[in-house]
CSV table of C-alpha atoms and ligand atoms in Angstrom, one decimal:
chain,number,residue,atom,x,y,z
A,218,MET,CA,-125.0,-15.3,32.9
A,219,THR,CA,-123.4,-13.0,30.5
A,220,THR,CA,-124.5,-13.0,26.9
A,221,ALA,CA,-121.5,-11.1,25.9
A,222,THR,CA,-120.0,-14.5,24.2
A,223,ALA,CA,-123.3,-15.0,21.8
A,224,THR,CA,-123.6,-11.7,20.7
A,225,ARG,CA,-120.2,-10.6,20.1
A,226,THR,CA,-119.7,-10.0,16.4
A,227,ALA,CA,-117.3,-12.5,15.0
A,228,THR,CA,-114.4,-10.5,13.4
A,229,PRO,CA,-114.2,-10.8,9.8
A,230,ALA,CA,-111.8,-12.3,7.8
A,231,THR,CA,-109.2,-9.6,6.5
A,232,ASP,CA,-108.0,-8.8,3.2
A,233,LYS,CA,-104.7,-10.6,3.7
A,234,GLN,CA,-106.6,-13.8,4.4
A,235,LYS,CA,-108.7,-13.4,1.5
A,236,ILE,CA,-105.6,-12.9,-0.9
A,237,PHE,CA,-103.8,-15.9,0.8
A,238,PHE,CA,-107.1,-17.8,0.4
A,239,ASP,CA,-107.5,-16.9,-3.4
A,240,ASN,CA,-103.9,-18.1,-3.8
A,241,LEU,CA,-104.0,-21.3,-2.3
A,242,LEU,CA,-107.4,-22.1,-4.4
A,243,ALA,CA,-105.5,-21.4,-7.5
A,244,GLU,CA,-102.6,-24.1,-6.4
A,245,ARG,CA,-104.3,-26.4,-4.1
A,246,GLU,CA,-106.9,-29.2,-5.0
A,247,HIS,CA,-110.5,-28.6,-3.6
A,248,HIS,CA,-114.1,-28.8,-4.5
A,249,LEU,CA,-115.4,-25.3,-3.5
A,250,THR,CA,-118.0,-23.8,-6.2
A,251,PRO,CA,-117.4,-20.2,-7.4
A,252,GLU,CA,-120.5,-19.4,-5.6
A,253,THR,CA,-119.0,-21.3,-2.1
A,254,ILE,CA,-116.2,-19.1,-2.8
A,255,ALA,CA,-117.8,-15.7,-3.1
A,256,LEU,CA,-120.2,-16.6,0.0
A,257,ILE,CA,-117.0,-17.5,2.0
A,258,LYS,CA,-115.2,-14.3,1.2
A,259,ALA,CA,-118.2,-12.3,1.8
A,260,LYS,CA,-119.1,-13.8,5.2
A,261,ALA,CA,-116.5,-15.7,6.8
A,262,SER,CA,-115.3,-14.8,10.1
A,263,SER,CA,-111.3,-14.5,10.5
A,264,THR,CA,-111.4,-17.6,12.6
A,265,ASP,CA,-113.4,-19.7,9.6
A,266,MET,CA,-111.1,-18.2,7.2
A,267,ARG,CA,-107.7,-19.4,9.5
A,268,GLY,CA,-109.6,-23.1,9.3
A,269,LEU,CA,-110.3,-23.1,5.6
A,270,ILE,CA,-106.7,-21.8,5.0
A,271,ASP,CA,-105.2,-24.7,7.3
A,272,GLU,CA,-107.4,-27.3,5.4
A,273,LEU,CA,-106.2,-25.7,2.2
A,274,LEU,CA,-102.7,-26.2,3.2
A,275,LYS,CA,-103.2,-30.0,3.9
A,276,ALA,CA,-104.7,-30.6,0.2
A,277,PRO,CA,-102.5,-31.6,-2.6
A,278,HIS,CA,-101.1,-29.0,-5.1
A,279,LYS,CA,-102.7,-29.0,-8.5
A,280,PRO,CA,-100.5,-30.2,-11.3
A,281,MET,CA,-98.4,-27.6,-12.4
A,282,GLN,CA,-99.4,-26.5,-15.8
A,283,SER,CA,-97.8,-23.4,-17.8
A,284,THR,CA,-101.2,-23.5,-19.5
A,285,ASN,CA,-102.8,-22.5,-16.5
A,286,MET,CA,-101.4,-19.2,-16.3
A,287,PRO,CA,-103.6,-16.3,-17.7
A,288,GLU,CA,-102.5,-14.0,-20.7
A,289,PRO,CA,-100.7,-10.7,-19.8
A,290,GLY,CA,-103.3,-7.8,-19.6
A,291,ILE,CA,-105.5,-5.7,-17.5
A,292,TYR,CA,-107.9,-7.8,-15.2
A,293,LYS,CA,-110.2,-6.7,-12.1
A,294,ARG,CA,-110.9,-8.6,-9.1
A,295,ASP,CA,-112.8,-7.8,-6.2
A,296,GLY,CA,-113.3,-4.0,-7.7
A,297,GLN,CA,-109.5,-3.7,-8.0
A,298,ILE,CA,-107.6,-3.3,-11.4
A,299,TYR,CA,-104.5,-5.5,-11.7
A,300,GLU,CA,-101.8,-5.5,-14.6
A,301,LEU,CA,-100.2,-8.7,-15.4
A,302,LYS,CA,-97.0,-8.2,-17.1
A,303,GLN,CA,-94.9,-10.6,-18.4
A,304,ASN,CA,-91.3,-10.3,-17.7
A,305,ARG,CA,-89.1,-9.8,-21.1
A,306,HIS,CA,-86.3,-12.1,-19.6
A,307,THR,CA,-87.7,-14.2,-17.3
A,308,GLY,CA,-91.3,-15.0,-18.9
A,309,VAL,CA,-92.5,-14.6,-15.1
A,310,LEU,CA,-95.9,-12.8,-15.0
A,311,LYS,CA,-96.0,-10.0,-12.5
A,312,VAL,CA,-98.9,-8.7,-10.7
A,313,SER,CA,-99.2,-5.1,-9.9
A,314,ARG,CA,-102.4,-3.5,-8.2
A,315,ILE,CA,-103.2,-0.1,-10.3
A,316,GLU,CA,-103.8,2.9,-8.2
A,317,VAL,CA,-104.5,6.3,-9.6
A,318,PHE,CA,-103.0,9.3,-8.1
A,319,GLY,CA,-104.2,12.9,-9.6
A,320,THR,CA,-103.4,11.8,-13.4
A,321,ARG,CA,-101.0,9.1,-13.1
A,322,VAL,CA,-101.2,5.6,-12.6
A,323,ARG,CA,-99.1,3.8,-9.8
A,324,ARG,CA,-98.3,-0.2,-10.0
A,325,ARG,CA,-98.5,-1.2,-6.5
A,326,ALA,CA,-97.0,-4.6,-5.4
A,327,THR,CA,-99.4,-7.1,-4.4
A,328,VAL,CA,-99.2,-10.8,-3.1
A,329,LEU,CA,-101.8,-11.9,-5.3
A,330,ARG,CA,-100.5,-14.2,-7.9
A,331,ALA,CA,-100.9,-14.4,-11.5
A,332,ARG,CA,-102.2,-18.1,-11.3
A,333,VAL,CA,-105.4,-16.6,-9.7
A,334,PHE,CA,-106.6,-14.8,-12.4
A,335,THR,CA,-108.8,-16.3,-15.0
A,336,THR,CA,-110.2,-15.3,-18.5
A,337,ALA,CA,-113.2,-14.0,-16.5
A,338,ASP,CA,-111.3,-11.5,-14.6
A,339,LYS,CA,-110.2,-9.7,-17.6
A,340,ILE,CA,-111.8,-6.2,-17.8
A,341,THR,CA,-114.6,-5.7,-19.9
A,342,LEU,CA,-115.2,-2.6,-22.4
A,343,ASP,CA,-117.3,-1.4,-19.7
A,344,ASP,CA,-114.8,-1.7,-16.9
A,345,ALA,CA,-112.1,0.1,-19.2
A,346,SER,CA,-114.8,3.2,-20.1
A,347,GLY,CA,-115.8,3.2,-16.6
A,348,PHE,CA,-112.5,3.7,-15.2
A,349,GLY,CA,-111.2,5.9,-18.1
A,350,ARG,CA,-114.6,8.3,-17.6
A,351,GLU,CA,-113.6,8.0,-13.6
A,352,TYR,CA,-109.9,9.3,-14.0
A,353,GLY,CA,-109.4,10.5,-17.7
A,354,ILE,CA,-107.1,7.5,-18.0
A,355,CYS,CA,-107.1,4.8,-20.2
A,356,CYS,CA,-107.4,1.8,-18.6
A,357,CYS,CA,-105.5,-0.4,-21.1
A,358,CYS,CA,-102.6,1.5,-21.6
A,359,PHE,CA,-102.9,4.1,-18.9
A,360,ARG,CA,-102.1,7.0,-20.9
A,361,LEU,CA,-104.1,10.0,-20.2
A,362,LEU,CA,-107.1,10.7,-22.5
A,363,THR,CA,-107.0,13.9,-24.1
A,364,ASP,CA,-109.3,13.7,-27.2
A,365,PRO,CA,-112.7,15.1,-26.0
A,366,ILE,CA,-114.5,12.3,-27.6
A,367,SER,CA,-111.9,10.0,-26.0
A,368,VAL,CA,-112.8,11.6,-22.6
A,369,ARG,CA,-116.5,11.0,-22.9
A,370,ASP,CA,-116.4,7.3,-24.0
A,371,GLY,CA,-113.3,6.9,-21.5
A,372,ILE,CA,-111.4,5.1,-24.0
A,373,GLY,CA,-109.8,6.0,-27.0
A,374,PRO,CA,-110.5,4.5,-30.5
A,375,VAL,CA,-106.7,2.6,-30.7
A,376,CYS,CA,-106.9,0.9,-27.6
A,377,LYS,CA,-110.7,0.1,-27.9
A,378,ALA,CA,-110.1,-1.7,-31.6
A,379,LYS,CA,-106.9,-3.4,-30.2
A,380,TYR,CA,-108.1,-4.5,-26.9
A,381,PHE,CA,-111.8,-5.0,-27.4
A,382,PRO,CA,-112.4,-5.7,-31.4
A,383,GLY,CA,-115.7,-5.9,-32.6
A,384,LEU,CA,-117.0,-4.2,-29.7
B,618,ZN,ZN1,-105.2,3.2,-24.3
């Protein structure tokens, strides 16, 4: 008798699976609560995730409503900063994952769709200040922070007033 199978650690769900899962949650009908979703993403094995994805693929589509679309802006999901920018011609919201290289920001392609983002994912002033202090770059306009007070605060007065009025 071997216990190898019983003690073998299941392979955790991949990031790719989690993103696909998020996309499906946004477009298919389901009854999963945010708590359950968080638990699944934290604990599910790759096999479990494949099963869940299969279930969601069989579920009916949610009615398409443009009102479900988030507004353009800067968002944070799973510790990553994303920019949602509207194409001037098509009106389509493009999602980019923000990466910092030295003093510059790079916009990376991601398969995460705009529909996935909700108001709750919008960056807070704390998120923006934290990003600004870490990289010396404003998290709202991605410009280099040069003023000593802005560097200290992680955000400049203009973007703070524009994006976080009253704070
Ligand atoms: Zn700024």
